[in-house]
């Protein structure tokens, strides 16, 4: 056989053997799956229907890429964008106008350009807004145009933006990390919350008016079909700020009751009671010159005062040394607010008080921050606000703990530290109080120095001086228009009606309306009616004019003689109380310029009093309180606050129909027939259980020595 033929037969045999082996090896296997090739967009009408087609993934990528490179701003991926970022919220096809499409479909016109509609959130710019762009032509974009105003008639405000999925995640994280931990006992014991056992469902719309972005989130058990497993807890979150760290809880609802926040809900739970409603509201601030001030003070929603503010703190010294004898410190000119010092947690204020920073700009072109310069706290004053134990006719006890809200700052002006308090009580009373501490001023002891104070060290004379503090109190009792009324007492001699031969001395009520500013100006050491009040034009249930009484606590020394060449600069200190018509041109009782030119004062308070009528007018009370200080050995090293506290009270006087504190949930009442150890009868009985828990104390910090300069 020819060799070539043999080789051909051999190759054929090998091929046959290889084919048989492959058949044997693949026998029993399932047939292989064909590779799926996705069909291209089906075009059955010469491409006409593609004018309506959704964007392809490739087109979307091209649109995003174009916007990232063409807008001149940084765009953050919407899946991780914060509200303060710029991002692409969505990209969709921009369907051409109907007329263009019909010309193309029916009239043989040109194909409309293929375009995309991109919705962008611009949070990172001075005017945050939502902008819609048309981007084209696809698949290679080369232009974009803003159609927002054309489409909606104006810009779209940023608060209208639909909530991104990431915002829901951020809110969930806010609830989990910031909100729920403030009510640990309630969340653990009532909600059985383990960090993942609750699901939240958003409500909408978000608020009540344009601009709101405040949303109720309803909590459910995180189980299959959670929509039908509510737990009764709902949280109102204010997420209007573009800064997530400023998001806050506006209200909490649980089982039919509303709470201010989770902290209040926690308090109600651990004490076995429903927490008391907000009673007081006010705006507060810090004047760089005069210090702490309050505005729009309301009790149970009704304004009782427009302004309560410190005006001045004056010290007049005596000595046989020239510096001491000539000293008349007007602390407002140095800056009571400027010298407000950082507060030490646990000493200056309770450890768990709320501490706030104060910013001021003075003596520099840049603002300065005083850390923890204000504190706000609720304090149990250690005595009952009211109480009665009955052992006649029936046996019962009723009482109310005297818990008050305190706003405090402490100003260190040179040697003295002034503790400024405004205190709000459950019965509607307001107290303004100042306590003096720090170092007493001194002179070198020589000659007849003991005529001007006490010796407190080897060569140190604690010099006699006065402290006078002036407050502005703009009461608006039942409205802006008020009158000033004085009530007091007098004894009258009468014959006993049942025994005419006998006489009785009985006290009676005296009443007088003070019609003019002169009548309402009470000199420092003169007698003043013991009940003096701003009277409203309305009456309470019992027919009395509603009012707020001014009650002053003062141990003031004598005022500088009016013959003094500088007395008019401090003429407010002539008066224990002066009530004048409120005038915008008389905003303060003194001026920071009076210190360095008291002989020609910029503001002279005495000029405010010019016998104008004060009946049914907008009135201001100017209150002066103070004390005489003769330093003694116990003032070394520091003067103590005990006994060095003065101020005033604003007390409701027929303003209500009864004491408003009667509605406080802190009240305790039980009879001899009740189980006073039961929490539902007596919430105080639950305190031992509450006290067994340690509070979550924040770390101790202090910033009082930062950014300080030494003279």
Phi, psi and omega in degrees: 000144182293141185299319181299320180295320180299316181296321179296316180296324180294318179297317179297322180295316179297320179297319179296315180300316181298319179295319179296320178298315180300319179297315180296319182291329184264357181296134179092347178279150175289149180298139183294151181275133178290144176294128182279126176252111183297133181290147175291160180307125186291133182233102183255358183226046176059033174081003183293321184291342181292350178295338179259359190294145174297160177293143173278160177305322180295320178295320179299317179300318181295322179295313180299314181298320180295314182296321179299328183261355190242347186268345178076014177228157178283130178250123180266143177304128184299339180287346179225015183284142170271163178302335182272007179261166168264139179203161174270113181282322180196157174225130182219171178285141174262103181291128182298166177298147185302318182298319179295318182296316182293324176298323179287316184285320190251336187248005179073020180285179181291148177294130177298147178297143179275126186225162177241153174251118181247129177256121182241140173260119177255091179266340185257064176199163185302327180241080182303138181200172173254129182235138177248128180244143165264127184240133180192185345279152177269148015268003182236091185298143179223354181211162171212147178221140180279118181249011187299307182295319178299323186277322188243358179082005180173177178292154176263112181300151186295330183291346180277351186300137173299149183288125175287157177301325181291330178292322175298320177296320179294322177293319177300319177294323177298315178297316185290319187264333186249327189265302184300323179296345179281354176229062189297317182293314180298314183294322182283314189274327181264310182278345185051044185279130180242014182100343182216006188270000179239145174242145183246141177236129184279147170261164177200150001291171191259076178124203184237346185211165180303134182102341180289147168214065184235118193236135170279130174247120183267131184263138179230161169294135183276073179232169178302131183069042186298342183302337181252021180229059178290151180253001177091357182255129176224141185235128178266114184253126173269102179246037180283332180291143175282349176263109185303328182293347180258005174296149186211158173273125180266332181194155176230139178237129176217121171052046175090357183239139178263143179228155180296318181196184181290333178296317179292321176298318178299317180298316179298322182290310185291336178265000177069032183211169173271129186291152180294147178290162172300127179254323185244145170216146179192159171260143181222156180199183184227111173285134181298333182266313189253352174090214191296136179212148181237150176223156174050058182276122183234142173242122184054040173088351182253130181292131174247340177210142177272322181211137168226118187212151171287139179251316184197152171233119186243138173231128179242121189254152171240149180187167170256015173251147187299319180296316181293315185289341181259004186278124172225087185282125170249097193294337179299329180288334176279328178111087178297318178289322181298325182263019171293126188259154175302141184267141179268118181300130177090349178240299179289329178215162175304149185303320186266015175296162173272128184249138183232147177274158177234134177249139175212157176235112180200140177064021180193160176276350181249149178286156179238145178250133172252108186289140175051044184272347176234144172227148179228131181204157172260134188230132169281114186281002171082007177217157180288142171293321173202156178193159171205135173249123184253123173235019176242135180065298178230157182252119177199166172228136174223134181199166179220125178296141181272083175263132183228154176265129185238132170247126189224143166221158178230123180252130175252099181255097183069242184276336187262145172248122179252124177265110183260123179235140161240127190237133184242123186256161184290341180271006178095002179277150176235135178240134169252127187219143174228135176241138182253136175211194183100207181261136171286142177287155186214167173230165174287129184283122177202161174051232181270033183304329183291355171286345188238016177157195180247148173285128183239354176202187187307308182231032187243128176254118172283109192276138178297141178199162177250151170242127176229131181235132181247135178239149169255126181233104179262087180281139171234090188266108181067021182135178184285323185276123180224167171234162181253125184235140178245130173240142177206200182225156173210147176273140174235145180264122180225157174275141180293122184302327182273349180210080189302340179284350180255149178248148179232134171266113183237141176283144176229162181275132173251145183225140178206133172269125179270109193275334188231163179298325179296320178292334185262012179253108185255116180298158191306311184259010181276163179284135180236142177306140185284337172241111177228128189214153171279123183254136179275171175272004179246164183237157176275185184301334186261009174088010180262147174298130177290139184207167171233126185269143175257120181235119189252136173248115186206146175229043191295147171283183181288152178278153175305134179306139183294344176286348180297142182293343182250003187296326184295337178291338180235033186293344173300332182284356173295332195248133170294316179209135172222131179245125182232165171292138180286131178224138179297331180278002175234061187285333184223156183277350182208189181218150177294345181273351181290333183299313187267357170212068181288348183279335173230076190295140176292321175234129177241109184297325182303334179289343178293332187264102184224032172065024175291154178290143180234025177269125180055052180229167172282115191245154175232134173261128176253111188252130176244128178225158181176188179205155174271133180238117172250097186304145182223178188299331180284356173278000176255126008278332183228150169292137180266158180284338182298123180083350180249049182233125180223167179164212183207160174238140169250111189242134177299134181229098187062017179290323179253170175278340175197173182299119182294342180291350179299337182270000180293139177279359175278354182295149178237130176211128174207152180256174179293343183264358182257157177277096184286358175269354181276133184298324182289340175269316186225099183298337178297333180296341181274353184300321179304323178291318179296318183292345179285352179262137177276133177292156178273094186276132176288159179294152179281129176224160176205131183240022186287347183251010180269147176056037179255146176239145180256142178281000000 
